[in-house]
Amino acid sequence: METSDGLASAWAALASALGCGLLMGIERERSKGSGPHRALAGVRSFALTALAGATAALLAMPALLGVGALFVAILGVTAYAKDRSGDPGVTTEIALFFVYVIGAMCTQDRLLAAALAVVATGLLAARERLHRFANTWLQPGEVRDGLILGALILIVAPLMPDRPLWGEVLNPQLLVRLLVVLLLIQSFAHLGRRLLQARQALALSALASGFVSSTATIANLGLELRAGRGTLRAQAGGAVLSCVATMLQMLAVAATIQPAWLPQLAAPALASALVAGVYGGWLAHTGLPQAAGKPAQLPADTAMFRLRDALLIALLLTAVQAGVYGLGLWLGDAGMMTGALLAALADIHSVIAALLAHGAPGTPAAPMVERTLMAAMLVHALSKSGMALASGGKGYGWAVAAGVLAHTLVFVLGLWLL
């Protein structure tokens, strides 16, 4: 019985290796060309290489497995050295060595081996699209910002200590995670601006700016309206759409600071964002001229995100969180509420971070956190409305205030009822 099971397992590994080799080999056969300058290997070579890797692994002879890998590597180096096509590449040589490894892997984990074969085949088949994406579509600023974001995620974040430096606040890794979240949000908004038409450019730009500061966005759009740029409805629509970012960023901050709050905040925040999005989108759409339907063009070196602004916001979130925590230690719940309401006059994101870090749902602090958050949202809505009135005039102020107060009340009522 044991022999029968072992034989069935061996045949399954060989069949899986053959399938992986044929999958990658068929793609290479279609692109290897013909004549004296054709590429190194095609469907038969890939299938045999995968079978060779599986066979060497099944024989459980490490020396034979190593010799086979060395042979495939020497074969690739020889083919590259003899290439006379004028445009040598090493893709096929690397793929041939990789299919040998996949063949050997089929004896240990057939599912993983098959998944790797599919991914490798997809990369091989997408050659033209990937080249076009890297050389034509991708802009210099996006490459630069992508490297910065990758360094933050892969190098800086893992090196940061994951422990609070004071009580329950000032966690260095949490600060880096907040920064990464802000940069990712700005990056997705930038990509959206590139993919959408100019008719949506104002709305999406306002939404992206709202992730930095909705209050500042409302003020800037109001000042532009006073200067004669844009229409009242379009500017007011963009201002209200920036409030969508406030609610989405609330969920992002909650997921980073205190994920336990997400189930309780998700429905009110999304309903509030929907109200702001519908009202702001309607204003922006009806206020834009018909000519705005042409494709949007961004400068070639447009950055995906503003690192300095995002870093300042992350530091502000952390500083206000520490300040509210300190007031809570000094004056108790009254101190926490006072600090949160004062901070809400300028920025709500920092207040959210500070409050959610104060206690999770089900803890003794949770009721005070909810009440303070609702009060802070109302104070912040009044602050935004006053800013709209001061920066853009009466018409702009009333149009913005209607949307800001409506979406805030939806959130407050939703959180209160839940």
Coordinates of C-alpha atoms in Angstrom, one line a residue:
M1 CA 0.0 0.0 0.0
E2 CA 2.9 2.3 0.9
T3 CA 4.6 1.5 -2.4
S4 CA 1.4 2.2 -4.3
D5 CA 0.9 5.5 -2.5
G6 CA 4.6 6.5 -3.2
L7 CA 4.2 5.6 -6.9
A8 CA 1.0 7.6 -7.2
S9 CA 2.7 10.6 -5.6
A10 CA 5.7 10.3 -7.9
W11 CA 3.5 10.2 -11.0
A12 CA 1.5 13.2 -9.8
A13 CA 4.7 15.2 -9.3
L14 CA 5.9 14.3 -12.8
A15 CA 2.6 15.2 -14.3
S16 CA 2.6 18.5 -12.5
A17 CA 6.2 19.2 -13.6
L18 CA 5.2 18.3 -17.2
G19 CA 2.2 20.7 -17.1
C20 CA 4.3 23.5 -15.7
G21 CA 7.0 23.0 -18.3
L22 CA 4.5 22.9 -21.2
L23 CA 2.8 26.0 -19.9
M24 CA 6.0 28.1 -19.9
G25 CA 7.3 26.3 -23.0
I26 CA 4.3 27.1 -25.2
E27 CA 4.7 30.8 -24.4
R28 CA 8.4 30.8 -25.2
E29 CA 7.8 28.8 -28.4
R30 CA 5.5 31.5 -29.6
S31 CA 8.1 34.2 -29.1
K32 CA 11.4 32.5 -29.8
G33 CA 11.3 33.3 -33.5
S34 CA 12.8 31.1 -36.2
G35 CA 16.0 30.7 -38.2
P36 CA 19.6 31.0 -37.0
H37 CA 18.8 33.8 -34.6
R38 CA 15.9 32.1 -32.8
A39 CA 15.9 32.0 -29.0
L40 CA 17.4 29.3 -26.8
A41 CA 14.5 27.0 -25.9
G42 CA 10.9 26.3 -26.8
V43 CA 8.1 24.0 -25.7
R44 CA 10.1 20.7 -25.7
S45 CA 13.1 22.1 -24.0
F46 CA 11.0 23.6 -21.2
A47 CA 9.0 20.5 -20.7
L48 CA 12.1 18.2 -20.6
T49 CA 13.9 20.6 -18.2
A50 CA 10.9 20.6 -15.8
L51 CA 10.8 16.8 -15.9
A52 CA 14.5 16.6 -15.3
G53 CA 14.1 18.7 -12.2
A54 CA 11.3 16.6 -10.9
T55 CA 13.1 13.4 -11.6
A56 CA 16.3 14.5 -9.9
A57 CA 14.3 15.6 -6.8
L58 CA 12.4 12.2 -6.7
L59 CA 15.7 10.3 -6.7
A60 CA 16.6 12.2 -3.6
M61 CA 20.2 12.7 -4.8
P62 CA 21.3 16.2 -3.9
A63 CA 24.4 15.9 -6.0
L64 CA 22.4 15.0 -9.1
L65 CA 20.0 17.9 -8.5
G66 CA 22.9 20.3 -8.2
V67 CA 24.6 18.9 -11.4
G68 CA 21.3 19.4 -13.3
A69 CA 21.0 23.0 -12.1
L70 CA 24.6 23.6 -13.1
F71 CA 24.0 22.1 -16.5
V72 CA 21.0 24.3 -17.1
A73 CA 22.9 27.4 -16.0
I74 CA 25.9 26.6 -18.3
L75 CA 23.5 26.0 -21.2
G76 CA 22.0 29.5 -20.6
V77 CA 25.4 31.2 -20.4
T78 CA 26.5 29.4 -23.6
A79 CA 23.4 30.5 -25.5
Y80 CA 23.7 34.1 -24.3
A81 CA 27.4 34.2 -25.4
K82 CA 26.6 32.8 -28.9
D83 CA 23.7 35.2 -29.4
R84 CA 24.1 37.2 -32.6
S85 CA 20.7 38.8 -32.8
G86 CA 21.9 42.3 -31.9
D87 CA 19.4 42.6 -29.1
P88 CA 20.5 39.9 -26.5
G89 CA 18.4 39.3 -23.5
V90 CA 18.5 36.8 -20.6
T91 CA 14.8 36.3 -20.1
T92 CA 14.6 32.8 -21.7
E93 CA 17.8 31.7 -20.0
I94 CA 16.4 32.7 -16.6
A95 CA 13.0 31.2 -17.4
L96 CA 14.7 27.9 -18.3
F97 CA 16.6 27.7 -15.0
F98 CA 13.4 28.7 -13.2
V99 CA 11.4 25.9 -14.8
Y100 CA 14.0 23.4 -13.6
V101 CA 13.5 24.7 -10.0
I102 CA 9.7 24.5 -10.5
G103 CA 10.0 20.9 -11.7
A104 CA 12.0 20.0 -8.5
M105 CA 9.4 21.9 -6.4
C106 CA 6.6 19.8 -7.8
T107 CA 7.8 16.9 -5.6
Q108 CA 7.3 19.0 -2.4
D109 CA 4.5 21.4 -3.1
R110 CA 2.6 21.0 -6.4
L111 CA 0.2 23.9 -5.7
L112 CA 2.9 26.4 -5.1
A113 CA 4.9 25.1 -8.1
A114 CA 1.8 25.5 -10.4
A115 CA 1.2 29.0 -9.1
L116 CA 4.8 30.0 -9.8
A117 CA 4.5 28.6 -13.3
V118 CA 1.4 30.6 -14.0
V119 CA 3.0 33.8 -12.6
A120 CA 6.1 33.3 -14.6
T121 CA 4.2 32.6 -17.8
G122 CA 2.1 35.7 -17.2
L123 CA 5.3 37.8 -16.9
L124 CA 6.7 36.3 -20.0
A125 CA 3.6 36.9 -22.0
A126 CA 3.2 40.5 -20.8
R127 CA 6.6 41.5 -22.2
E128 CA 5.4 44.3 -24.6
R129 CA 2.9 45.7 -22.1
L130 CA 5.5 45.7 -19.3
H131 CA 8.0 47.5 -21.5
R132 CA 5.5 50.0 -22.6
F133 CA 4.4 50.6 -19.0
A134 CA 8.0 51.1 -17.8
N135 CA 9.3 53.2 -20.7
T136 CA 6.2 55.2 -21.8
W137 CA 3.3 55.3 -19.3
L138 CA 5.3 55.5 -16.1
Q139 CA 6.5 59.0 -15.4
P140 CA 9.8 60.0 -13.7
G141 CA 8.1 61.4 -10.6
E142 CA 6.1 58.2 -10.2
V143 CA 9.3 56.1 -10.3
R144 CA 11.0 58.3 -7.7
D145 CA 8.0 58.3 -5.4
G146 CA 7.6 54.6 -5.8
L147 CA 11.1 54.0 -4.7
I148 CA 10.6 56.2 -1.6
L149 CA 7.4 54.4 -0.8
G150 CA 9.0 51.0 -1.2
A151 CA 12.0 52.0 1.0
L152 CA 9.5 53.1 3.7
I153 CA 7.6 49.9 3.6
L154 CA 10.4 47.4 3.2
I155 CA 13.3 49.1 5.1
V156 CA 12.2 51.9 7.4
A157 CA 9.0 50.3 8.9
P158 CA 10.6 47.0 9.9
L159 CA 13.5 48.8 11.6
M160 CA 11.3 51.0 13.8
P161 CA 10.6 49.7 17.4
D162 CA 7.0 48.5 17.8
R163 CA 6.4 49.8 21.4
P164 CA 5.0 53.0 22.9
L165 CA 7.7 55.4 24.2
W166 CA 5.2 57.0 26.7
G167 CA 2.3 55.1 28.2
E168 CA 0.1 54.0 25.3
V169 CA 1.3 56.6 22.8
L170 CA 4.4 57.7 20.7
N171 CA 4.9 54.3 19.0
P172 CA 7.6 54.9 16.2
Q173 CA 6.4 52.0 14.0
L174 CA 2.9 53.3 14.3
L175 CA 4.1 56.7 13.1
V176 CA 5.7 55.2 10.0
R177 CA 2.6 53.1 9.3
L178 CA 0.5 56.3 9.4
L179 CA 2.9 58.0 7.0
V180 CA 2.7 55.0 4.7
V181 CA -1.1 55.0 4.8
L182 CA -1.2 58.7 3.9
L183 CA 1.2 58.3 1.1
L184 CA -0.6 55.3 -0.4
I185 CA -3.9 57.2 -0.3
Q186 CA -2.3 60.2 -2.1
S187 CA -0.7 57.8 -4.6
F188 CA -4.0 56.1 -5.5
A189 CA -5.6 59.5 -5.9
H190 CA -2.8 60.5 -8.3
L191 CA -3.3 57.4 -10.4
G192 CA -7.0 58.1 -10.5
R193 CA -6.4 61.7 -11.8
R194 CA -4.2 60.2 -14.6
L195 CA -6.9 57.7 -15.6
L196 CA -9.9 59.9 -15.4
Q197 CA -11.0 62.7 -17.7
A198 CA -10.6 66.4 -17.0
R199 CA -14.3 66.7 -16.1
Q200 CA -13.5 64.7 -12.9
A201 CA -10.1 66.4 -12.4
L202 CA -11.3 69.1 -10.0
A203 CA -13.4 66.7 -8.0
L204 CA -10.6 64.1 -7.7
S205 CA -8.0 66.8 -6.9
A206 CA -10.2 68.1 -4.1
L207 CA -10.7 64.6 -2.8
A208 CA -6.9 63.9 -2.9
S209 CA -6.2 67.2 -1.1
G210 CA -8.8 66.3 1.5
F211 CA -6.6 63.5 2.6
V212 CA -4.0 66.1 3.5
S213 CA -6.4 68.7 5.0
S214 CA -10.0 69.1 4.1
T215 CA -10.2 72.5 5.9
A216 CA -7.2 73.8 3.9
T217 CA -8.9 72.5 0.7
I218 CA -12.1 74.3 1.5
A219 CA -10.2 77.5 2.1
N220 CA -8.1 77.3 -1.1
L221 CA -11.1 76.6 -3.3
G222 CA -12.9 79.6 -1.7
L223 CA -10.0 81.9 -2.3
E224 CA -9.8 80.7 -5.9
L225 CA -13.5 81.5 -6.3
R226 CA -12.9 85.0 -5.0
A227 CA -10.1 85.5 -7.5
G228 CA -12.4 84.6 -10.3
R229 CA -11.2 81.1 -11.0
G230 CA -13.9 78.5 -11.4
T231 CA -17.6 78.6 -10.8
L232 CA -19.4 78.7 -7.4
R233 CA -21.0 75.2 -7.8
A234 CA -17.9 73.6 -9.1
Q235 CA -15.7 75.0 -6.3
A236 CA -18.3 74.2 -3.6
G237 CA -18.7 70.7 -5.0
G238 CA -14.9 70.1 -4.8
A239 CA -14.9 71.5 -1.2
V240 CA -17.7 69.1 -0.1
L241 CA -16.0 66.2 -1.9
S242 CA -12.9 66.8 0.2
C243 CA -15.0 65.8 3.2
V244 CA -15.3 62.3 1.7
A245 CA -11.6 62.0 2.4
T246 CA -12.1 62.9 6.0
M247 CA -14.4 59.9 6.5
L248 CA -12.3 57.5 4.5
Q249 CA -9.2 58.6 6.4
M250 CA -11.1 58.1 9.7
L251 CA -11.4 54.4 8.7
A252 CA -7.7 54.2 7.7
V253 CA -6.6 55.8 10.9
A254 CA -8.9 53.4 12.9
A255 CA -7.4 50.4 11.1
T256 CA -3.9 51.6 11.9
I257 CA -4.4 52.8 15.5
Q258 CA -7.2 50.7 16.9
P259 CA -8.7 48.1 14.5
A260 CA -11.3 47.1 17.1
W261 CA -13.2 50.3 16.3
L262 CA -13.7 49.5 12.6
P263 CA -16.9 47.5 12.9
Q264 CA -18.6 50.3 14.9
L265 CA -17.3 53.2 12.7
A266 CA -17.5 51.6 9.3
A267 CA -21.3 52.0 8.6
P268 CA -21.7 55.6 9.9
A269 CA -18.4 56.7 8.2
L270 CA -19.3 55.2 4.8
A271 CA -22.9 56.6 5.0
S272 CA -21.5 60.0 5.7
A273 CA -19.0 59.7 2.9
L274 CA -21.8 58.7 0.5
V275 CA -23.8 61.8 1.4
A276 CA -20.8 64.1 0.9
G277 CA -19.9 62.3 -2.3
V278 CA -23.4 62.5 -3.8
Y279 CA -24.0 66.1 -2.9
G280 CA -20.5 67.3 -3.8
G281 CA -20.4 65.3 -7.0
W282 CA -23.7 66.8 -8.1
L283 CA -22.5 70.3 -7.4
A284 CA -19.1 69.7 -9.2
H285 CA -20.8 68.0 -12.2
T286 CA -23.4 70.7 -12.8
G287 CA -20.8 73.5 -12.2
L288 CA -18.2 72.3 -14.7
P289 CA -18.3 73.5 -18.4
Q290 CA -19.0 70.9 -21.1
A291 CA -15.4 71.3 -22.4
A292 CA -14.1 69.6 -19.3
G293 CA -14.9 66.3 -20.8
K294 CA -11.6 66.2 -22.7
P295 CA -8.8 63.9 -21.3
A296 CA -6.8 65.4 -18.5
Q297 CA -3.1 66.0 -19.0
L298 CA -0.7 66.1 -16.1
P299 CA 2.9 67.4 -16.2
A300 CA 5.4 64.7 -17.0
D301 CA 7.2 64.9 -13.7
T302 CA 4.1 65.1 -11.5
A303 CA 4.7 63.6 -8.1
M304 CA 2.4 60.8 -6.7
F305 CA 2.4 62.3 -3.2
R306 CA 3.7 65.2 -1.1
L307 CA 6.0 63.5 1.3
R308 CA 6.6 66.7 3.4
D309 CA 2.8 67.3 3.9
A310 CA 2.2 63.7 4.7
L311 CA 5.0 63.6 7.3
L312 CA 3.7 66.8 8.9
I313 CA 0.3 65.3 9.2
A314 CA 1.6 62.0 10.7
L315 CA 3.6 64.1 13.2
L316 CA 0.6 66.2 14.0
L317 CA -1.5 63.1 14.5
T318 CA 1.1 61.7 16.9
A319 CA 1.6 65.0 18.7
V320 CA -2.1 65.6 19.3
Q321 CA -2.6 62.0 20.3
A322 CA 0.1 62.5 22.9
G323 CA -1.4 65.8 24.0
V324 CA -4.8 64.4 24.5
Y325 CA -3.4 61.4 26.3
G326 CA -1.5 63.7 28.6
L327 CA -4.5 65.8 29.4
G328 CA -6.5 62.7 30.1
L329 CA -3.8 61.6 32.6
W330 CA -3.8 65.0 34.2
L331 CA -7.5 66.0 34.2
G332 CA -9.2 62.7 33.4
D333 CA -12.1 62.5 31.0
A334 CA -12.7 66.3 31.1
G335 CA -9.1 66.9 30.0
M336 CA -9.4 64.4 27.2
M337 CA -12.6 66.1 25.9
T338 CA -11.2 69.6 26.2
G339 CA -8.1 68.7 24.3
A340 CA -10.0 66.9 21.5
L341 CA -12.5 69.7 21.0
L342 CA -9.8 72.3 20.8
A343 CA -7.8 70.2 18.3
A344 CA -11.0 69.6 16.2
L345 CA -11.1 73.3 15.4
A346 CA -8.1 72.8 13.1
D347 CA -7.8 69.1 12.3
I348 CA -10.1 66.1 12.9
H349 CA -7.7 63.3 11.9
S350 CA -5.4 63.9 14.8
V351 CA -8.4 64.0 17.2
I352 CA -9.6 60.6 15.8
A353 CA -6.2 59.1 16.3
A354 CA -6.0 60.4 19.8
L355 CA -9.5 59.3 20.9
L356 CA -9.3 55.8 19.4
A357 CA -6.0 55.1 21.0
H358 CA -7.6 56.1 24.4
G359 CA -9.7 52.9 24.6
A360 CA -11.1 50.1 22.6
P361 CA -14.9 49.2 22.3
G362 CA -16.1 47.4 25.4
T363 CA -13.6 49.2 27.7
P364 CA -14.6 51.7 30.4
A365 CA -13.3 54.5 28.3
A366 CA -15.4 53.6 25.2
P367 CA -18.5 55.6 26.0
M368 CA -16.5 58.8 26.6
V369 CA -14.5 58.2 23.4
E370 CA -17.8 57.9 21.4
R371 CA -19.3 61.1 22.9
T372 CA -16.1 63.1 22.4
L373 CA -15.8 61.9 18.9
M374 CA -19.3 63.0 18.0
A375 CA -18.8 66.3 19.7
A376 CA -15.5 66.8 17.9
M377 CA -17.0 66.0 14.5
L378 CA -19.7 68.7 15.1
V379 CA -17.1 71.3 16.2
H380 CA -15.0 70.5 13.1
A381 CA -18.0 70.8 10.8
L382 CA -18.8 74.3 12.2
S383 CA -15.1 75.2 11.8
K384 CA -15.2 74.1 8.1
S385 CA -18.4 76.0 7.5
G386 CA -17.0 79.2 9.0
M387 CA -13.8 78.8 6.9
A388 CA -15.9 78.4 3.7
L389 CA -17.9 81.5 4.5
A390 CA -14.8 83.6 5.3
S391 CA -12.8 82.4 2.2
G392 CA -15.4 82.2 -0.5
G393 CA -18.2 84.5 0.5
K394 CA -21.8 83.9 1.4
G395 CA -23.0 81.8 -1.6
Y396 CA -19.9 79.5 -1.4
G397 CA -20.2 79.4 2.4
W398 CA -23.9 78.3 2.4
A399 CA -23.4 75.7 -0.4
V400 CA -20.4 74.1 1.4
A401 CA -22.0 74.3 4.9
A402 CA -25.1 72.4 3.7
G403 CA -23.0 69.5 2.6
V404 CA -20.6 69.6 5.5
L405 CA -23.3 69.7 8.2
A406 CA -25.4 67.1 6.4
H407 CA -22.7 64.5 6.1
T408 CA -21.5 65.2 9.7
L409 CA -25.0 64.7 11.1
V410 CA -25.4 61.4 9.3
F411 CA -22.2 60.2 10.9
V412 CA -23.1 61.4 14.4
L413 CA -26.6 60.0 14.2
G414 CA -25.3 56.7 12.9
L415 CA -22.7 56.4 15.6
W416 CA -25.3 57.3 18.3
L417 CA -27.9 54.8 17.1
L418 CA -25.3 52.0 16.9

